[in-house]
Coordinates of C-alpha atoms and ligand atoms in Angstrom, one line a residue:
X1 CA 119.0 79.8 100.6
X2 CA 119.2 78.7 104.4
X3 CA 118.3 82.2 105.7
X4 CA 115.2 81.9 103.0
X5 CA 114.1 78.7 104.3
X6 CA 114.4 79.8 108.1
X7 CA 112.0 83.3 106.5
X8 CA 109.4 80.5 105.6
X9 CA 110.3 78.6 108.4
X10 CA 109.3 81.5 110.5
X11 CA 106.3 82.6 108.5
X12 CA 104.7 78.8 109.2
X13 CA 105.5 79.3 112.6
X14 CA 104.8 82.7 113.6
X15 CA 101.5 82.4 111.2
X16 CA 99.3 80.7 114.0
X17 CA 99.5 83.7 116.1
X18 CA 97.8 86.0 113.9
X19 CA 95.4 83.2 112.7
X20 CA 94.3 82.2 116.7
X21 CA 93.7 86.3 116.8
X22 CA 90.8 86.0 114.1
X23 CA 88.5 83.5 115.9
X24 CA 89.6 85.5 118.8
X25 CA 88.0 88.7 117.0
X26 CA 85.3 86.5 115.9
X27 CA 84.0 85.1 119.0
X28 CA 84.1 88.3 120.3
X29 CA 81.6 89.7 117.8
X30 CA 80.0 86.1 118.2
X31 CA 79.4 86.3 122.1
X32 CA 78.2 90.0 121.5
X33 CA 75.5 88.2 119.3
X34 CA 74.8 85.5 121.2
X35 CA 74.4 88.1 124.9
X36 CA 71.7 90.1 122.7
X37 CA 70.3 87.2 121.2
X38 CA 69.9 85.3 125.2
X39 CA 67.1 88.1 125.9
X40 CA 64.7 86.9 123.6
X41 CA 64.0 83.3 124.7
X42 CA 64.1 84.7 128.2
X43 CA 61.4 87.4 126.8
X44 CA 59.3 84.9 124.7
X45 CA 59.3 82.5 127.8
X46 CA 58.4 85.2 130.1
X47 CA 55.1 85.7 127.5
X48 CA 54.4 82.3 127.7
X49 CA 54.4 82.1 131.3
X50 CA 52.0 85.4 131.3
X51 CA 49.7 83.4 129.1
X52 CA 49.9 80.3 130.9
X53 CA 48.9 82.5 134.1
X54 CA 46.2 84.6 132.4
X55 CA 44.7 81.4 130.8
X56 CA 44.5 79.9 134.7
X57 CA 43.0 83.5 135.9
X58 CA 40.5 83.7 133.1
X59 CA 38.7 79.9 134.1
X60 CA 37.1 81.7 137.2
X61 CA 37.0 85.5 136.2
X62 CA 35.6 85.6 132.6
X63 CA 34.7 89.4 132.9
X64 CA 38.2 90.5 132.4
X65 CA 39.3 87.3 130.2
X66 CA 39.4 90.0 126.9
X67 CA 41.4 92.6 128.8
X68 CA 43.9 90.1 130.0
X69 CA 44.2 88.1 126.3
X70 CA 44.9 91.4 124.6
X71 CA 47.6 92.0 127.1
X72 CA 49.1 88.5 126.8
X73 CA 48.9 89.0 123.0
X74 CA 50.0 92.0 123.2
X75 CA 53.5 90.6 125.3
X76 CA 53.9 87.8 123.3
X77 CA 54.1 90.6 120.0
X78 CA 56.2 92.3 121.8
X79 CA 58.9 89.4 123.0
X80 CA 58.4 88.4 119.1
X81 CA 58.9 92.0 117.7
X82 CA 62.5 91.7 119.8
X83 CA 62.9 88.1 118.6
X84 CA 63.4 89.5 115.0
X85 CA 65.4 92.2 116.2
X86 CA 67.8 90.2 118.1
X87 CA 67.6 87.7 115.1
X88 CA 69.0 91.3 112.9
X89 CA 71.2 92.2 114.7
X90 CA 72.9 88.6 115.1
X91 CA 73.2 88.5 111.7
X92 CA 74.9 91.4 111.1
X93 CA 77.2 91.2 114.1
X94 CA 78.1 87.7 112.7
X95 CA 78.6 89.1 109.6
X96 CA 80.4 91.7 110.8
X97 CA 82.7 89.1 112.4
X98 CA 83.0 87.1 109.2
X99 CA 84.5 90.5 107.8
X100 CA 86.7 90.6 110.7
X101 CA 88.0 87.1 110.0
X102 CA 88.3 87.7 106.4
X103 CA 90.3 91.1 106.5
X104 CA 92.9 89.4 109.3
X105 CA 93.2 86.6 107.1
X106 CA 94.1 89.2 104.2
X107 CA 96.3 90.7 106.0
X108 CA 98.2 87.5 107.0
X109 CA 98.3 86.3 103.4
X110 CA 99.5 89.8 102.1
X111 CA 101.7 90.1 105.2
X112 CA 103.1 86.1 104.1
X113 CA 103.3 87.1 100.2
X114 CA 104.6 90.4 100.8
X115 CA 107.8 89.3 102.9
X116 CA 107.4 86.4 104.0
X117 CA 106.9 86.8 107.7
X118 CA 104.6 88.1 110.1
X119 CA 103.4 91.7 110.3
X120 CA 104.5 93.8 112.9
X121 CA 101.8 96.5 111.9
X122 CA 98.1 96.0 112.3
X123 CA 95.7 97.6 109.7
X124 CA 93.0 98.5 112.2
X125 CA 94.7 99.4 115.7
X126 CA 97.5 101.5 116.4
X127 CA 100.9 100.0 117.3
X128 CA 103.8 101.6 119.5
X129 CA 107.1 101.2 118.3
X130 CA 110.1 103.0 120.0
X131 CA 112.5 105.2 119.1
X132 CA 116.2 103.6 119.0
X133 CA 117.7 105.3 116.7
X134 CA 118.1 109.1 114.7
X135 CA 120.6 109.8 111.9
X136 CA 120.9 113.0 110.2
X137 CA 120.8 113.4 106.7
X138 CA 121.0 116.8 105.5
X139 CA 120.3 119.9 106.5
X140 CA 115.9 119.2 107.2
X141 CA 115.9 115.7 106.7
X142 CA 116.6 112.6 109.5
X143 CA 116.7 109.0 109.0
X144 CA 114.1 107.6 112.0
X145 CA 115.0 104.1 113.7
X146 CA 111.7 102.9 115.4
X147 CA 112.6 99.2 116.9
X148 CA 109.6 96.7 117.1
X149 CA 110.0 95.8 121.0
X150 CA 111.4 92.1 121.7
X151 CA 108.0 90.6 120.6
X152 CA 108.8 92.2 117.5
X153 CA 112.4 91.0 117.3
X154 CA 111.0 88.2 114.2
X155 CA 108.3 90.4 112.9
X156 CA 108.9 92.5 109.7
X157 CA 106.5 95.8 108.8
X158 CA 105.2 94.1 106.0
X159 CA 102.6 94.9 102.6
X160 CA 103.0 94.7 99.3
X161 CA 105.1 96.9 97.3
X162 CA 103.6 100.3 97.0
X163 CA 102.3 100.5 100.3
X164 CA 102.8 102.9 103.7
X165 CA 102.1 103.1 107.1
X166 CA 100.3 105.7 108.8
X167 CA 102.1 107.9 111.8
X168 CA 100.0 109.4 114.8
X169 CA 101.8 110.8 118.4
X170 CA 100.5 108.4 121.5
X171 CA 97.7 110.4 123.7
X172 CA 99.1 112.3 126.4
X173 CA 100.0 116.1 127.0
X174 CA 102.3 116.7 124.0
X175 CA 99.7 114.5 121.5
X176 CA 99.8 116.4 118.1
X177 CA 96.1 117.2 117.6
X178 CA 94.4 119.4 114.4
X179 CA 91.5 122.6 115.1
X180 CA 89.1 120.1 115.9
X181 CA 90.9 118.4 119.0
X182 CA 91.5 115.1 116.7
X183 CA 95.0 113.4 116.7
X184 CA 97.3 114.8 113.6
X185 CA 97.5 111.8 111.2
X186 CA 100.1 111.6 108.2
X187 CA 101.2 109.0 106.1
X188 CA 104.9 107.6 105.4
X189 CA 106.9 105.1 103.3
X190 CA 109.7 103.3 104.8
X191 CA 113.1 103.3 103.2
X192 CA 113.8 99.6 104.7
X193 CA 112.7 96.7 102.7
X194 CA 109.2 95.8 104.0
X195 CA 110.4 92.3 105.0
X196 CA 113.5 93.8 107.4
X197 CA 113.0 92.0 110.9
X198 CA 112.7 93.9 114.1
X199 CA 113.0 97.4 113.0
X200 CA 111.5 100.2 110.3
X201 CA 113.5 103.2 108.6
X202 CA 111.8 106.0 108.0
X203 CA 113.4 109.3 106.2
X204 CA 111.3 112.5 107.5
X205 CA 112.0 116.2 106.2
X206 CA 110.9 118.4 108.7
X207 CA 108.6 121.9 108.0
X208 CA 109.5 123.9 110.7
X209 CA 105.5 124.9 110.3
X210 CA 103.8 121.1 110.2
X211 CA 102.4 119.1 112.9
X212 CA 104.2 116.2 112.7
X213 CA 107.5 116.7 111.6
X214 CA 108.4 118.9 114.4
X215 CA 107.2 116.7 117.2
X216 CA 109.1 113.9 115.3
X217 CA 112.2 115.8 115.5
X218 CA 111.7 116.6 119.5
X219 CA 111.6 113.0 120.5
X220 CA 113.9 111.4 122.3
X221 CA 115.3 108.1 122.0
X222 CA 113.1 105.2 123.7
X223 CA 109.9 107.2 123.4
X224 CA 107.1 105.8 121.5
X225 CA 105.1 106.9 118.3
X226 CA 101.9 104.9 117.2
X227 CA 102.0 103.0 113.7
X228 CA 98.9 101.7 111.5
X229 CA 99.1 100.1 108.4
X230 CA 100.5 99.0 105.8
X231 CA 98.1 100.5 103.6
X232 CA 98.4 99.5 100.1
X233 CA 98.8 102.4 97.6
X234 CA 99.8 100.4 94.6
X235 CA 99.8 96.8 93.5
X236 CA 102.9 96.0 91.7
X237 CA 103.4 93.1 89.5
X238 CA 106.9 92.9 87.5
X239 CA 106.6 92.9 83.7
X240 CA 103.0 94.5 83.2
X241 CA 104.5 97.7 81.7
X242 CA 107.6 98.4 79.5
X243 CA 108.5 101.5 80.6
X244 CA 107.8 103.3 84.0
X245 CA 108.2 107.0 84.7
X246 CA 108.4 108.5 88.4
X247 CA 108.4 111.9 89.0
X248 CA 109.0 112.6 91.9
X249 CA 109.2 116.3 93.8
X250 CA 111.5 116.6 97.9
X251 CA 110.7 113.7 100.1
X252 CA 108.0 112.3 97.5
X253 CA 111.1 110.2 96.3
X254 CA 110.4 107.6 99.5
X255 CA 107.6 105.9 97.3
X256 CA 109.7 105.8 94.3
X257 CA 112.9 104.5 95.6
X258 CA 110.1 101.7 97.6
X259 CA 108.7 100.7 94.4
X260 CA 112.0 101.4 91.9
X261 CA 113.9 99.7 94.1
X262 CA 111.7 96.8 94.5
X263 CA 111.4 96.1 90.8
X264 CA 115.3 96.2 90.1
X265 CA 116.1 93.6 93.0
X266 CA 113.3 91.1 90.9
X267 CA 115.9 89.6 88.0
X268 CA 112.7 88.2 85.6
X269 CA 111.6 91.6 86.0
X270 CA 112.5 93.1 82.4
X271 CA 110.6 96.9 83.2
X272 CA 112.7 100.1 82.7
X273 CA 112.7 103.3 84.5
X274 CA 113.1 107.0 84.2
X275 CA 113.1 108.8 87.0
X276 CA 112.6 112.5 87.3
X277 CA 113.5 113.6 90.4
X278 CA 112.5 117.5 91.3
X279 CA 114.6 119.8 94.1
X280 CA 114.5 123.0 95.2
X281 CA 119.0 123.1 95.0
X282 CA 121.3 120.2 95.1
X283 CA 121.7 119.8 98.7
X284 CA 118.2 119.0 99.1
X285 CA 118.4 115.9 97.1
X286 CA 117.8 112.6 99.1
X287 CA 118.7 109.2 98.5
X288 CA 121.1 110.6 95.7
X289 CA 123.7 108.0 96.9
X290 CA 121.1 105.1 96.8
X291 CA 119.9 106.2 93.1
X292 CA 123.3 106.8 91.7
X293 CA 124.3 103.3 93.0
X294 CA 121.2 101.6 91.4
X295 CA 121.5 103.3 88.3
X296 CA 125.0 102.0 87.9
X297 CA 124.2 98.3 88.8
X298 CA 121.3 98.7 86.6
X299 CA 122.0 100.5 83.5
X300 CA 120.0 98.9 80.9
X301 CA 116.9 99.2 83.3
X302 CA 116.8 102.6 85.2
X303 CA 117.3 106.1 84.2
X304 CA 117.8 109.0 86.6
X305 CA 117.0 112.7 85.7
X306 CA 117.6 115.3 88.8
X307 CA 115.8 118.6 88.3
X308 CA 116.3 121.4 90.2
X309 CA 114.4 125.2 90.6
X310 CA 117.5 127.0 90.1
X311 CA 120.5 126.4 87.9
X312 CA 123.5 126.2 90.5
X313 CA 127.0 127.0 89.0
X314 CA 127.9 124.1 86.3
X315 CA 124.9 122.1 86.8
X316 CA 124.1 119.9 83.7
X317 CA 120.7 118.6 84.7
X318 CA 117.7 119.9 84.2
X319 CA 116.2 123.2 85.7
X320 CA 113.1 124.9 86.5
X321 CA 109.5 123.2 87.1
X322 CA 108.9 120.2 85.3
X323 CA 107.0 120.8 82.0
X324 CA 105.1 118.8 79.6
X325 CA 108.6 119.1 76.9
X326 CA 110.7 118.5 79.7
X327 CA 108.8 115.1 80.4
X328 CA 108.5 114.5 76.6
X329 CA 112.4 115.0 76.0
X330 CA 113.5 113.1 79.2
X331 CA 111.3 110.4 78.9
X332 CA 109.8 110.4 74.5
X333 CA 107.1 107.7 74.4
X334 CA 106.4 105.0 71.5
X335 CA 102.9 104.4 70.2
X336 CA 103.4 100.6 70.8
X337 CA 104.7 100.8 74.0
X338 CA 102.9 99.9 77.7
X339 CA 103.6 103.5 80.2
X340 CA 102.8 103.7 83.7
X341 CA 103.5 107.1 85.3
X342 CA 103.6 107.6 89.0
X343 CA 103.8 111.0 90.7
X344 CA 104.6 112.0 93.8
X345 CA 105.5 115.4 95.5
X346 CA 103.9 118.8 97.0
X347 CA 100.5 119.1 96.2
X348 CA 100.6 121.4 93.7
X349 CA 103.6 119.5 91.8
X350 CA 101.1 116.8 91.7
X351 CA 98.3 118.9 90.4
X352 CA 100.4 120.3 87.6
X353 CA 101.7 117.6 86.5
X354 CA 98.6 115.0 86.9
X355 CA 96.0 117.1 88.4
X356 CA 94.8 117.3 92.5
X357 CA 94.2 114.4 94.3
X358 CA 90.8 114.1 95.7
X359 CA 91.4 113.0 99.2
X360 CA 92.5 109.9 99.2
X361 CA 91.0 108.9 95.5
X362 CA 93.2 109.3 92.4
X363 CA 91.0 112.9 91.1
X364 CA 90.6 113.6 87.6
X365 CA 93.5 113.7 85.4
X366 CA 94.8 117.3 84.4
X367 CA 97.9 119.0 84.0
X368 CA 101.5 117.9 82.0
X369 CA 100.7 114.1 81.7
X370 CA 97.6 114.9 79.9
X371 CA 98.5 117.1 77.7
X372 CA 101.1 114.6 77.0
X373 CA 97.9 112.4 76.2
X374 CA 98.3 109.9 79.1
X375 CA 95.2 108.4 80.2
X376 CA 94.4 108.0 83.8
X377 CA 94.9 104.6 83.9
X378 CA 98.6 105.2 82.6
X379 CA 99.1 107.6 86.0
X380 CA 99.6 106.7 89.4
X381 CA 99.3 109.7 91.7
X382 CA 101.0 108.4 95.7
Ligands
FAD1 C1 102.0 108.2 100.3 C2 102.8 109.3 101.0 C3 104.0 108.9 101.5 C4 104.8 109.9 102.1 N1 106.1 109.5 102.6 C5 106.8 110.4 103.2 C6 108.2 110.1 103.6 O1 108.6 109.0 103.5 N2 108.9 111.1 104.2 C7 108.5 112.4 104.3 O2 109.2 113.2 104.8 N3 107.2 112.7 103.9 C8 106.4 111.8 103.4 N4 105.1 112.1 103.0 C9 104.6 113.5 103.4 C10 104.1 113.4 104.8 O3 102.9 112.6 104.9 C11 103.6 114.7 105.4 O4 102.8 115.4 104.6 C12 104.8 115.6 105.7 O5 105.8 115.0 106.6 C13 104.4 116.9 106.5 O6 103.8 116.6 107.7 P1 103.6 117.7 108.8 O7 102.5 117.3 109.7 O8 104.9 118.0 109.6 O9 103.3 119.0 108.1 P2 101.9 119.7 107.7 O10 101.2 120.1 108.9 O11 101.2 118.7 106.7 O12 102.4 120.9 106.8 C14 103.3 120.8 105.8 C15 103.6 122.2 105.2 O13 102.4 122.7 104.6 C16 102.1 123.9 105.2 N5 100.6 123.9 105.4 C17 99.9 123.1 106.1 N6 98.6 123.4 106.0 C18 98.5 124.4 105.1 C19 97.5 125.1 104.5 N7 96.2 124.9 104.8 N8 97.8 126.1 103.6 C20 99.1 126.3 103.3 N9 100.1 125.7 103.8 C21 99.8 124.7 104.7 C22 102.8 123.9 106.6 O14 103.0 125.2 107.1 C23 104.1 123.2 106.3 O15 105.0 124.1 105.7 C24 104.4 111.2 102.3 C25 103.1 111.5 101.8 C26 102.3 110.6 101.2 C27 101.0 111.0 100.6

């Protein structure tokens, strides 16, 4: 209870600093508004003046009075043509701002709901966090300690549950860049709760043949990666299904143990899950200790189903690729009950199981679940 109290206390206090930062932002789109917007009186004024000037001429030369009136009207047009323009472009800078204010503000009340303290991730800039820590897991897989710097000490990553960060190396000779020359960008979910203080976990399987992976596994301690985020992949709200499935395929279990996880520690939270959990052989299986534990605590409410391509040597699990009658023995479906499937995994797990993603939208759903006659608002693909 006290150490909840001092998390609010904390939000409430640490909550101005990212508040003073939006009229910060504002006033900078503001003042950008206001510098184009100072031309136009100047311009407007410097018309008048050319009026006032040409009117004085024209009393003793009335030959060129026309010549000189179209070229005062012509100024004046001009300095009121610009007028608008500056007037535009005000409004859309200021609007722009508005934006600005709005989205900071979003991202302190979803930072404030999500954990109750203050982001240490930004949405729109890139953030450095350091290196302090790397444990090995298995045999391609390492658990990633990145430390949020002393100003970071009371700051947590963040978000609502499903969400995940974006990961990009810091400019410089080594910076992991694609064909084009542009920095490598790839997205990951921590393993720590999104309102641990100070620090971030992040479980990485390396491919020898990636971009990121590899650079991540060459750093050393205290050197820096950049962060961005938390970008929201999934709203979850206890209680608004009866049964959720997750099928997940390697390290596309760090989304599932996020969101499984979150749900069992909420105790009005009444949901059940299956999980089916997809691995080349046994050794590649992560978290196993973590999901065996949970499944133990948590009998009544979550169900673990470990699949592997190849039957090992008195394995009892499942085998092979996961298959529409696989899913439907695992995990049999009522008529009158509420389903929400998530899927996450190699890309062409997902797209036969749910169909390919289309960038970063959901794509059309195909494959196992719709067979199973799913609909796609009863699938989630991460
Ligand atoms: C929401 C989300 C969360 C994720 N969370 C995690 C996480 O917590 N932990 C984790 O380890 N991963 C996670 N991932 C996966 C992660 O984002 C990266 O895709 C993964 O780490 C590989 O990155 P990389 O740059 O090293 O490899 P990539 O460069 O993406 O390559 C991966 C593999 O694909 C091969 N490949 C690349 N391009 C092609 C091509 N055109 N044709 C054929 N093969 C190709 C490469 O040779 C390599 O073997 C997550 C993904 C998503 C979408």
């Amino acid at each position: 209870m006290a150490s909840a109290t001092r998390l609010f206390a904390s939000a409430r206090l640490a909550r101005p600093s990212l508040v003073t930062r939006a009229p910060a932002q504002a006033r900078g789109y503001a003042s950008a508004a206001s510098g184009g917007g100072a031309n136009w009186p100047l311009l407007l004024s410097a018309a008048g003046a050319a009026g006032i000037g040409a009117y004085a001429y024209l009393q003793y030369d009335p030959a060129t009075k026309k010549e000189i009136s179209a070229k005062a009207h012509e100024l004046e047009d001009k300095a009121k043509a610009l007028a608008h323009q500056g007037e535009d472009k005000a409004k859309a800078l200021v609007s722009k701002g508005e934006a600005k204010v709005k989205d900071v503000q979003a991202q302190t009340d979803a930072t404030k709901e999500g954990s109750g303290t203050i982001g240490a991730l930004i949405s729109d800039s890139w953030t450095p966090f350091t290196l302090a820590k790397v444990e090995d897991y298995n045999h391609n897989t390492k658990i990633y300690h990145f430390s949020f710097g002393e100003d970071g000490a009371d700051k947590a990553a963040g978000g609502h549950v499903a969400s995940c960060l974006l990961v990009r190396s810091p400019d410089g000779e080594d910076k992991v860049v694609d064909a084009k020359g542009k920095p490598v960008i790839r997205p990951y979910t921590p393993i720590s709760p999104p309102d641990q203080k100070g620090s971030i976990e992040l479980m990485i399987k390396e491919y020898p043949t990636g971009k990121i992976t590899p650079y991540m596994a060459s750093m050393k301690l205290g050197q820096q990666l950049l962060f961005k985020g938390p970008i929201q992949k999934y709203k979850y709200e206890p209680n608004t299904f009866d049964k959720g499935l997750a099928i997940a395929g390697g390290s596309g279990i760090t989304p599932m143990y996020q969101l499984i996880s979150h749900s069992l520690s909420i105790p009005e939270d009444k949901t059940k899950w299956t999980l089916m959990f997809s691995n080349v052989t046994e050794k590649d299986i992560l978290l196993r200790k973590e999901w065996d534990t949970l499944a133990k605590q948590h009998p009544d409410r979550l169900r673990v189903k470990y699949v592997l391509d190849k039957q090992p040597w008195g394995w009892k699990g499942e085998t092979g690729f996961i298959t529409p009658s696989m899913i439907s023995k695992v995990f049999p479906r009522k008529a009158d009950e509420k389903v929400q499937a998530f899927v996450c995994g190699p890309p062409p797990q997902v797209a036969s199981l749910a169909g390919p993603k289309d960038g970063m939208k959901q794509g059309e759903l195909q494959g196992a679940l719709k067979e199973l006659g799913y609909s796609s608002e009863e699938v989630f693909k991460f």
